Short mmCIF file of C-alpha atoms in Angstrom, two decimals:
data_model
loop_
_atom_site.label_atom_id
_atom_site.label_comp_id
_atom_site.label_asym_id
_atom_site.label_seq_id
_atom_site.Cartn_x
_atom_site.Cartn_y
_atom_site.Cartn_z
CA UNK A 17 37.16 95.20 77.52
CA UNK A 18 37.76 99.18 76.60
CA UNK A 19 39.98 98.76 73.19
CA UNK A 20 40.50 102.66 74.11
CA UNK A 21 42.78 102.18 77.37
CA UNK A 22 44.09 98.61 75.73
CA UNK A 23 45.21 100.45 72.74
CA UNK A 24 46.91 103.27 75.17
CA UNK A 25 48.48 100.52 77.24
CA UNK A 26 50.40 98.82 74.19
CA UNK A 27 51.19 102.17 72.75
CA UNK A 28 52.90 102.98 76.00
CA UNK A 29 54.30 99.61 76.57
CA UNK A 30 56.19 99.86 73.03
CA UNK A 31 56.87 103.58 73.65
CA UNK A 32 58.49 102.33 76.19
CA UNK A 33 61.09 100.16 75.25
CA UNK A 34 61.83 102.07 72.18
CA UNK A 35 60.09 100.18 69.56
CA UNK A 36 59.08 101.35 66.27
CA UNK A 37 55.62 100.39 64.64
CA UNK A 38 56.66 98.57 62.24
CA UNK A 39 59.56 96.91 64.20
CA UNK A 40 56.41 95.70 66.17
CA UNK A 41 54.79 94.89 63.04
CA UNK A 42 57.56 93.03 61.25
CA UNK A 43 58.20 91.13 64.65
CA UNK A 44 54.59 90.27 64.97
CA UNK A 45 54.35 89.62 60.91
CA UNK A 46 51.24 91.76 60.71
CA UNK A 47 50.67 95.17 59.12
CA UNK A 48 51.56 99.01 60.57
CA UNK A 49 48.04 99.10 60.20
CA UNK A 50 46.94 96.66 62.33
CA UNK A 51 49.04 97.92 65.15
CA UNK A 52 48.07 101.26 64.77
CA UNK A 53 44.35 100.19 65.02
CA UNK A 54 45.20 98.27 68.44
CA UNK A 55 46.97 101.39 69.75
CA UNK A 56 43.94 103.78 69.10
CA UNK A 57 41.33 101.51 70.32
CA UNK A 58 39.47 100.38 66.76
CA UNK A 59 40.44 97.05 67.22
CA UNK A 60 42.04 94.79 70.05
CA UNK A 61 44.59 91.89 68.98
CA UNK A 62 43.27 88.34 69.00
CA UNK A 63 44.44 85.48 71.43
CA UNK A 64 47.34 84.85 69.91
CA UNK A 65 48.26 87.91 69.09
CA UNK A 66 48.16 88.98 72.99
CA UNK A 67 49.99 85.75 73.51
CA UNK A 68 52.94 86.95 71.35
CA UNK A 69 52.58 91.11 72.96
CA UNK A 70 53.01 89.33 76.49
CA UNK A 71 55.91 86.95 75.53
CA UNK A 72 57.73 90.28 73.41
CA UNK A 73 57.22 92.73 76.42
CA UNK A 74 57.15 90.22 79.24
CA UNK A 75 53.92 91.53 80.61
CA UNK A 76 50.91 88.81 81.18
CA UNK A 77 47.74 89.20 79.22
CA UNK A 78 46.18 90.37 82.24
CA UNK A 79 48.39 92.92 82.89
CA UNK A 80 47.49 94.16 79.05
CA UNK A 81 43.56 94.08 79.77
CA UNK A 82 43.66 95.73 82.73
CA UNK A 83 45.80 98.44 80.98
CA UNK A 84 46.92 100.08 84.07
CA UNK A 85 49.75 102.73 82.13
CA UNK A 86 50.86 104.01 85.41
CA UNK A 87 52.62 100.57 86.08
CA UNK A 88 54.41 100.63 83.13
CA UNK A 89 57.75 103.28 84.34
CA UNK A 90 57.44 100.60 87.99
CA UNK A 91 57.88 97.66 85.72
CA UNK A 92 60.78 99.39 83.12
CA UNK A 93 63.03 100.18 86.43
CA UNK A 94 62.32 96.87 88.19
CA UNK A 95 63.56 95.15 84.53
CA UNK A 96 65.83 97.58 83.04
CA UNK A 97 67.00 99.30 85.80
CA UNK A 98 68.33 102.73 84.41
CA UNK A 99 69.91 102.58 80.39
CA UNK A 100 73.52 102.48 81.20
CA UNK A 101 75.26 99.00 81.19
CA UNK A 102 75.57 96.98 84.14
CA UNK A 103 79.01 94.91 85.11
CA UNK A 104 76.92 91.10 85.44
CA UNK A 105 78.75 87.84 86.58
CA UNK A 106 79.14 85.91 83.48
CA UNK A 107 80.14 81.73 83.12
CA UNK A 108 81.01 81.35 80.02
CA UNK A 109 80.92 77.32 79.11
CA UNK A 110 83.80 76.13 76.24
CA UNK A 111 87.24 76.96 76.04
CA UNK A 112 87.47 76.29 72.83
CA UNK A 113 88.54 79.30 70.45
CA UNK A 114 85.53 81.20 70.49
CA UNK A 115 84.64 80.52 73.98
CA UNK A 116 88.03 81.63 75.18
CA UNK A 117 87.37 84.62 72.90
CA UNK A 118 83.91 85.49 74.39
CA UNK A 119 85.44 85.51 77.86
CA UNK A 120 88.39 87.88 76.91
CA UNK A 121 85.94 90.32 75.31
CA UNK A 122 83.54 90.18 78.25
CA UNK A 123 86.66 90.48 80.39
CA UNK A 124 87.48 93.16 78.66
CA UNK A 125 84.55 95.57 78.85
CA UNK A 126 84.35 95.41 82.41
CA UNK A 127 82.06 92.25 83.16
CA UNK A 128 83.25 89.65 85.47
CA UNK A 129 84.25 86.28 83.70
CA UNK A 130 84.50 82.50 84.67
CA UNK A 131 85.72 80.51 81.96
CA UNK A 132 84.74 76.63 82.27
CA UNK A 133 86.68 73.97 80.76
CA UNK A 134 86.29 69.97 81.38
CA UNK A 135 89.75 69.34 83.71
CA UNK A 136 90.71 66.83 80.94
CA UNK A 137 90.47 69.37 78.06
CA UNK A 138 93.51 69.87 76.91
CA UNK A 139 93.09 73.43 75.99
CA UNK A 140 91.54 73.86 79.26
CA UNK A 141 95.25 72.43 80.50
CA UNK A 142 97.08 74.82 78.03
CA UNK A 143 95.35 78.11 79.63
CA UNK A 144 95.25 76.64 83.38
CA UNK A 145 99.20 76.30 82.87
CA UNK A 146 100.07 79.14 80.13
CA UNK A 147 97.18 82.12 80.35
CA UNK A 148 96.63 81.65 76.27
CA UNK A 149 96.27 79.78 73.70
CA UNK A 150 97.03 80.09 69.47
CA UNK A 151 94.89 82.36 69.03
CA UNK A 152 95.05 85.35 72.67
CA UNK A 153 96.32 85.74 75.94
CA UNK A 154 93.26 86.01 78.37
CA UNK A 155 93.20 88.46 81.36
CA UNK A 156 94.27 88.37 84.61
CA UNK A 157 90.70 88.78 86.08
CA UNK A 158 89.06 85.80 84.19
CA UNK A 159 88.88 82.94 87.10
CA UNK A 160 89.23 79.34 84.94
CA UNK A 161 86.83 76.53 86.53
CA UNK A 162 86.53 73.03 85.80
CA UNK A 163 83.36 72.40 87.59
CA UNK A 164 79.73 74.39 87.39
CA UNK A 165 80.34 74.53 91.37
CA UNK A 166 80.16 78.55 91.06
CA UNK A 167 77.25 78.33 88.63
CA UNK A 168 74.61 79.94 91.16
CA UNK A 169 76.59 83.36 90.94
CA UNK A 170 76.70 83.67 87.37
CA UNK A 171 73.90 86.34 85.65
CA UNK A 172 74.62 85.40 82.40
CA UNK A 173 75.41 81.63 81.34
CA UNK A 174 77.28 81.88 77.74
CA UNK A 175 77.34 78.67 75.82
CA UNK A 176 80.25 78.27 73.11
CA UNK A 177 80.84 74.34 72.77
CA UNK A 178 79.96 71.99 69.44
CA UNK A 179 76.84 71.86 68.66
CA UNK A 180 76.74 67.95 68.96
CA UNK A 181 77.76 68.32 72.22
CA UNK A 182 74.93 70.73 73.85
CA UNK A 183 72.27 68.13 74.78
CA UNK A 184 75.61 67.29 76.65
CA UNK A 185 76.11 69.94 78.56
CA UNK A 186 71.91 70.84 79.02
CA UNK A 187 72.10 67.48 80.74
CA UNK A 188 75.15 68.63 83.08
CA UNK A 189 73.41 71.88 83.67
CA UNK A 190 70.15 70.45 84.32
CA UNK A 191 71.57 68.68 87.47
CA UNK A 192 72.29 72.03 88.95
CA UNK A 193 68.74 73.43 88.67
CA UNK A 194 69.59 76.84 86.71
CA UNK A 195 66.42 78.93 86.51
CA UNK A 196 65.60 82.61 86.25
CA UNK A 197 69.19 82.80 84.15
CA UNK A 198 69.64 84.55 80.58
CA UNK A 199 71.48 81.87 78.61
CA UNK A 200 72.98 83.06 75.60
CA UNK A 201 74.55 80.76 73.27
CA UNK A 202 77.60 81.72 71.22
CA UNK A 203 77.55 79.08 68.77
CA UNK A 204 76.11 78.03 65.37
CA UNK A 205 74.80 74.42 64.15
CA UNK A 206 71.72 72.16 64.17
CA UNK A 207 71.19 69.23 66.50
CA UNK A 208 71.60 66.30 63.65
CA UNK A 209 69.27 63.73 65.18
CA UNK A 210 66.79 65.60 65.83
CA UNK A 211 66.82 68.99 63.60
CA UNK A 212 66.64 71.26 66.60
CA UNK A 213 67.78 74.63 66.77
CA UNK A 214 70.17 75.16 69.39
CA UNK A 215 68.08 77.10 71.41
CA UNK A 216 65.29 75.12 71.20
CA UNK A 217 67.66 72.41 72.75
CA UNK A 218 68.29 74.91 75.58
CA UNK A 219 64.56 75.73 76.04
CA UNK A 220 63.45 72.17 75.93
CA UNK A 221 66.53 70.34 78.67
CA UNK A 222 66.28 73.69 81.21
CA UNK A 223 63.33 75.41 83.41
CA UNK A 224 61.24 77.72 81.54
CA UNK A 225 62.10 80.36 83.97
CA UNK A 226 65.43 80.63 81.65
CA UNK A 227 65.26 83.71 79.17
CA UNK A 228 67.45 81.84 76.22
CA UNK A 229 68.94 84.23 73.00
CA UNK A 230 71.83 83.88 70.49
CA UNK A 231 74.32 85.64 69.62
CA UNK A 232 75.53 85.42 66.05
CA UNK A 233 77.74 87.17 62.99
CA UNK A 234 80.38 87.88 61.36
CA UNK A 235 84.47 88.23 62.81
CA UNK A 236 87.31 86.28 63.52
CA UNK A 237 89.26 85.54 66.64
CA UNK A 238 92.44 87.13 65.23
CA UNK A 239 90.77 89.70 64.05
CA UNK A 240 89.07 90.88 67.16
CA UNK A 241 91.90 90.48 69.24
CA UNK A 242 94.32 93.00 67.20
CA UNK A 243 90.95 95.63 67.62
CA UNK A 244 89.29 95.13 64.14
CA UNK A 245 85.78 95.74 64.61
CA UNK A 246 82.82 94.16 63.73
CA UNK A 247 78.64 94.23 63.56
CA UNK A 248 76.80 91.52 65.33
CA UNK A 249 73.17 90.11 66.26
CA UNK A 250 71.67 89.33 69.16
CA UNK A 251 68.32 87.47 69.23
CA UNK A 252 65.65 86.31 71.69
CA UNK A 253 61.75 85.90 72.02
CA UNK A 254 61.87 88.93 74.11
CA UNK A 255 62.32 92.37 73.33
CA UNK A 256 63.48 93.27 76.96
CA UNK A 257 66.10 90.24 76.71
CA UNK A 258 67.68 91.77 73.68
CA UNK A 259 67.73 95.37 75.11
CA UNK A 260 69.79 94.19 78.48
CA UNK A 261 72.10 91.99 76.36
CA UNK A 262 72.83 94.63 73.81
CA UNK A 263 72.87 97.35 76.41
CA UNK A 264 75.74 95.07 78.18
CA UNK A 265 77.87 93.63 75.58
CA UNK A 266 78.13 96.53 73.07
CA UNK A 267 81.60 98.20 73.03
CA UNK A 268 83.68 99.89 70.24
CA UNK A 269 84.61 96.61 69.13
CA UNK A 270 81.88 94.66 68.62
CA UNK A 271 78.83 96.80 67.52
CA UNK A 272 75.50 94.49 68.14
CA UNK A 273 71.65 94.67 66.48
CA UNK A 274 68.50 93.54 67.04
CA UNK A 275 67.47 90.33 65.58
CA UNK A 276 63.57 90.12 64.58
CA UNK A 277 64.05 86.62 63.54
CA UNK A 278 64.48 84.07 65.98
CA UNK A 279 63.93 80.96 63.53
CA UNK A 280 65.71 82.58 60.37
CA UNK A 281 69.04 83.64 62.47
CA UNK A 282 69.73 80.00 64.12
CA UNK A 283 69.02 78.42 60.48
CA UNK A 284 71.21 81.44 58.33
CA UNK A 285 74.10 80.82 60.71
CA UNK A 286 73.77 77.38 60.44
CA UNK A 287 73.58 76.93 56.86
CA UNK A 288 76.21 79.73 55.83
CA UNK A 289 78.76 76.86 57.33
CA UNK A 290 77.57 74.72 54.89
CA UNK A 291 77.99 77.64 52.20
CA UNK A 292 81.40 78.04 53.51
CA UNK A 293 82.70 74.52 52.92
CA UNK A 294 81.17 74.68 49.67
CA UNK A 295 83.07 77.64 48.74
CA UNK A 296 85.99 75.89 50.49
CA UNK A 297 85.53 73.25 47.31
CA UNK A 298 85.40 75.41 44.73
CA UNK A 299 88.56 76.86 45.80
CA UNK A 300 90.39 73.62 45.97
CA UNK A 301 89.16 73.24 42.59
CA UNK A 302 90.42 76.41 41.13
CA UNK A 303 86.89 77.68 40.52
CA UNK A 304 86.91 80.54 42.58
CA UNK A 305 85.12 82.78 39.99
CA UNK A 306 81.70 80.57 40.78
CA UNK A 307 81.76 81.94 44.50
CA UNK A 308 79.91 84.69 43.55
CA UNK A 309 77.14 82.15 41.86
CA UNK A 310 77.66 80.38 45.01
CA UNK A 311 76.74 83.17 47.55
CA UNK A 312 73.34 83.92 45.19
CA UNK A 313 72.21 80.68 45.12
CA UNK A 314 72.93 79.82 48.99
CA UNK A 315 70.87 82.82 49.87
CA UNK A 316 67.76 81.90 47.71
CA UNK A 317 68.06 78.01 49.16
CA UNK A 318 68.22 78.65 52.80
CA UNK A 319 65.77 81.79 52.66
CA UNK A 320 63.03 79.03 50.77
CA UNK A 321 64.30 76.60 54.50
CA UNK A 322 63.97 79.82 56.72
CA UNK A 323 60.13 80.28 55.26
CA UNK A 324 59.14 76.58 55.89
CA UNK A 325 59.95 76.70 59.10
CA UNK A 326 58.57 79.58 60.06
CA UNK A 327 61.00 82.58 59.77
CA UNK A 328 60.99 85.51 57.45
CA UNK A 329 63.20 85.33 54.32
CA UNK A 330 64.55 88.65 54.63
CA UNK A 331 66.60 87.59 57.59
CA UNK A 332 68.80 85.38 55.51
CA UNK A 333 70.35 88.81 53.75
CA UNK A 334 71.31 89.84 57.08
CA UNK A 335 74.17 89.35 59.82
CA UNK A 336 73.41 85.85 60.60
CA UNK A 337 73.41 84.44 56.74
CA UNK A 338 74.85 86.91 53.65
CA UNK A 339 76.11 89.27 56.36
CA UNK A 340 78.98 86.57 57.62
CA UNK A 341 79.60 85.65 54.12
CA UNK A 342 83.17 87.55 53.71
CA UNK A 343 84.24 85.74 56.84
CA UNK A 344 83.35 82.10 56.00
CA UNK A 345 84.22 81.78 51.99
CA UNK A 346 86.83 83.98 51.60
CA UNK A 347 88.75 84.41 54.79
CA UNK A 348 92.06 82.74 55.65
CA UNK A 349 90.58 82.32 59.13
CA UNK A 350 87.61 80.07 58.02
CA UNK A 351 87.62 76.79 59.03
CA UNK A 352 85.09 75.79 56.97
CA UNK A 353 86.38 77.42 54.46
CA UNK A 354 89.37 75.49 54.80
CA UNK A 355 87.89 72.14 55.55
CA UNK A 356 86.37 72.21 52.06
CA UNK A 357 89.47 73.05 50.40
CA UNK A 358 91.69 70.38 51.78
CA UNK A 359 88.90 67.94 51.22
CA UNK A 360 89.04 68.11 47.88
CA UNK A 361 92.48 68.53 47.78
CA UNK A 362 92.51 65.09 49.71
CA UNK A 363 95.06 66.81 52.88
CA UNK A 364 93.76 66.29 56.69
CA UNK A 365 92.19 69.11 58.36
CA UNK A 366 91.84 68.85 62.34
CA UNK A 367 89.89 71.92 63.44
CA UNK A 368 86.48 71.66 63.82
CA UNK A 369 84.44 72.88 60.95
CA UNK A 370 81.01 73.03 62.05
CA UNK A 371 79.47 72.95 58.43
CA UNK A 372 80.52 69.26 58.30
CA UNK A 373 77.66 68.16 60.73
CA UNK A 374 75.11 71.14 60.13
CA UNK A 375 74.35 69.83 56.49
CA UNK A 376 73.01 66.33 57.52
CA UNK A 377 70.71 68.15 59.49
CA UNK A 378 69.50 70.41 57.05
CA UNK A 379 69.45 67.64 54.60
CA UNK A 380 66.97 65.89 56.70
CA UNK A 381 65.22 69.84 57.57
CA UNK A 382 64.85 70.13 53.31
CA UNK A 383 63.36 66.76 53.19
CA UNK A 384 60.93 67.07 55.76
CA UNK A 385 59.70 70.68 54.71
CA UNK A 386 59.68 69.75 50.95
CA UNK A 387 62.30 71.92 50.29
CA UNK A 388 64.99 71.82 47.58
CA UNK A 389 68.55 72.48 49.21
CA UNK A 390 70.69 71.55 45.91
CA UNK A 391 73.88 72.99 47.31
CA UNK A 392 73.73 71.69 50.51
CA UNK A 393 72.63 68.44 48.78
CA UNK A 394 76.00 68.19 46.89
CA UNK A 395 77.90 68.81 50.11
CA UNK A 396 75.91 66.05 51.22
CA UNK A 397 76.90 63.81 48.44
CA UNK A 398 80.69 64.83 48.90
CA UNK A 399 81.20 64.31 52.45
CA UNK A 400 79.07 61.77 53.36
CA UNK A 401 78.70 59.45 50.04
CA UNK A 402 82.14 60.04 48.78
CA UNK A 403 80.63 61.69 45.57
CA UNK A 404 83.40 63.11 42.80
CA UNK A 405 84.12 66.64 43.95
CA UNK A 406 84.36 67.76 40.31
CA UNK A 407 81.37 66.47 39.26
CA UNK A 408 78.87 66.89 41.68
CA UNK A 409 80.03 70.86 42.04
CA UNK A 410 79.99 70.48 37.44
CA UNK A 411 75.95 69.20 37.93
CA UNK A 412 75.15 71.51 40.75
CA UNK A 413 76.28 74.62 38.64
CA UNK A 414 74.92 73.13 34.90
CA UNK A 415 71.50 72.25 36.19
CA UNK A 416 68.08 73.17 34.16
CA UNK A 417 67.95 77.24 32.86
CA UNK A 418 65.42 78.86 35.28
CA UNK A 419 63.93 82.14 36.56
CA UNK A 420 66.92 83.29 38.77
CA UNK A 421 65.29 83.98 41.69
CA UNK A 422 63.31 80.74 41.93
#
């Protein structure tokens, strides 16, 4: 092998596609170093190194030994076809209130939209017979289907259901062979019985010819829809994945960044739910003032989960986690937010709060890592063991003087 035209290949590869050194080397969780060694031919990447290179720039690991640079402009037009955005055919699965959202906003920029519904949904019924629902009025060009009939035309599948119910749906999709799709799922939770992450769901019911990302952060409904702006992530295995996506979906309104952290953006979007019912509590209990206390600790917790499992624990300071804090524990819109409130305020709450299901799984995640979770713990104990509000919230914020940041 000549490490000289291997390390030209990969400089020209990430060149390329507009990728920093040490975006490569925080994605790759190796040094600048390293990767400036591979580029100038003192070293070459091991196995699994080349594994992750070929997976990031969709490129086999022949295609990086035989180092042939003058395929590389072929291969960036034949995948991202010019930089400008691209109108795609987009399903987008849920009419729920983000799902109806997604497909307004998509509608909106100048893609074109099918919105699926089950035919006995009634919210499905409400915009089949209205055009809208509480929260918008969707556009005239978004078609409404209650059957994946039109599924082979769609470019981009968009997921936005519970996340209990997408084994569900995997199943339903599974039936109509979907391959060579990207599937992007607008949604946030944990599989409960299992501990999955949402996409790993995706990845594991549909053919591997799928290119599956997320796409995650911080805004409301009502807020987007009266033109308040907002910063989101998008996420994915693949560098080239994230670059269409972004390139596609980015408007004035909704202003979208690269996730480097697969793992620790499913589990910090999960968990800030759970973070959000909790500070839903402490509300109802007129302690407010411990939100703040609240918002520390919930970082340092899920960022120990995010490392266990693999991620990086800067992530959970970011969009998916601390970034989407301001929306979920202290905005009127937050339905976990909410939820918590009225549950210790003993009132009925019927939206769906999504918290409520995520924390069983990452009770069982905590356990399984060896991982202390105390705050999702006393959710836990609340919800599901009909614990005193009062005092498990009094214990969880009186336990034993330590270092703060352990």
């Amino acid at each position: 092998m000549d490490g000289v035209q291997i390390g030209k290949y990969l400089s020209a590869l990430r060149k390329t596609y507009k990728i920093t050194q040490d975006e490569l080397a925080y994605r790759l969780n190796v040094t600048r170093q390293a990767v400036s060694k591979w580029e100038t031919g003192v070293a070459i990447p091991d196995i699994e190194l080349l594994l992750r290179l070929s997976e990031i720039y969709d490129v086999s690991i022949n295609d990086i030994l035989k180092a042939d640079t003058t395929a590389i402009p072929f291969r960036k037009e034949s995948v991202l076809p010019g930089r400008d955005k691209s109108i795609k055919q987009v399903m987008v699965i849920g009419c729920g209130r983000w799902g109806t959202f997604i497909a307004w906003y998509l509608d909106k920029i100048g893609h074109k939209v099918m919105l699926y519904g089950r035919e006995t949904s009634a919210k499905m019924q409400e915009l089949l017979r209205t055009g809208e629902n509480e929260y918008l009025r969707i556009g005239n060009g978004i078609q409404l289907v209650t059957d994946f009939g039109s599924i082979e035309s769609a470019d981009y599948i968009v997921i936005s259901v519970p996340a209990q119910h997408l084994q569900d749906v995997v199943n339903e999709l599974a039936a109509y062979s979907v391959e060579n799709r990207k599937i992007i799922l607008c949604m946030k939770g944990m599989e409960i019985a299992t501990g999955r992450r949402l996409s790993q769901i995706v990845s594991d019911g549909l053919s591997h010819t799928n290119d599956v990302a997320v796409w995650l952060g911080p805004g409301h409904v009502q807020e987007f829809y009266r033109g308040v702006p907002n910063c989101m992530v998008i996420d994915s295995n693949k560098e080239l994945v994230k670059d269409e996506l972004i390139r596609n979906f980015s408007s004035e309104l909704i202003r979208f960044y690269y996730g480097t952290d697969l793992i620790g953006n499913e589990i910090g979007a999960a968990a800030k739910n759970v973070v959000g019912i909790a500070a839903g509590m402490l509300e109802g209990l007129d302690l407010s003032s411990l939100k703040g206390a609240l918002m520390s600790r919930g970082t340092n917790e899920i960022a120990r989960l995010i490392v266990a499992m693999g991620g990086k624990e800067e992530t959970v300071y970011g969009l998916c986690h601390l970034g989407d804090y301001e929306a979920t524990l202290f905005s009127e819109h937050s339905h976990n937010r909410t939820f918590g409130r009225n549950v210790v305020q003993n009132k009925d709450y019927d939206k769906l709060a999504e918290g409520y299901y995520t924390v069983k799984a990452l009770r069982n995640l905590g356990q399984s890592y060896g991982v202390e979770l105390p705050i999702c713990e006393a959710v836990y104990q609340i919800l599901y063991e009909n614990a005193e509000p009062g005092k498990v919230l009094k214990r969880l914020f009186s336990r034993s003087l330590r270092n703060e940041f352990v």
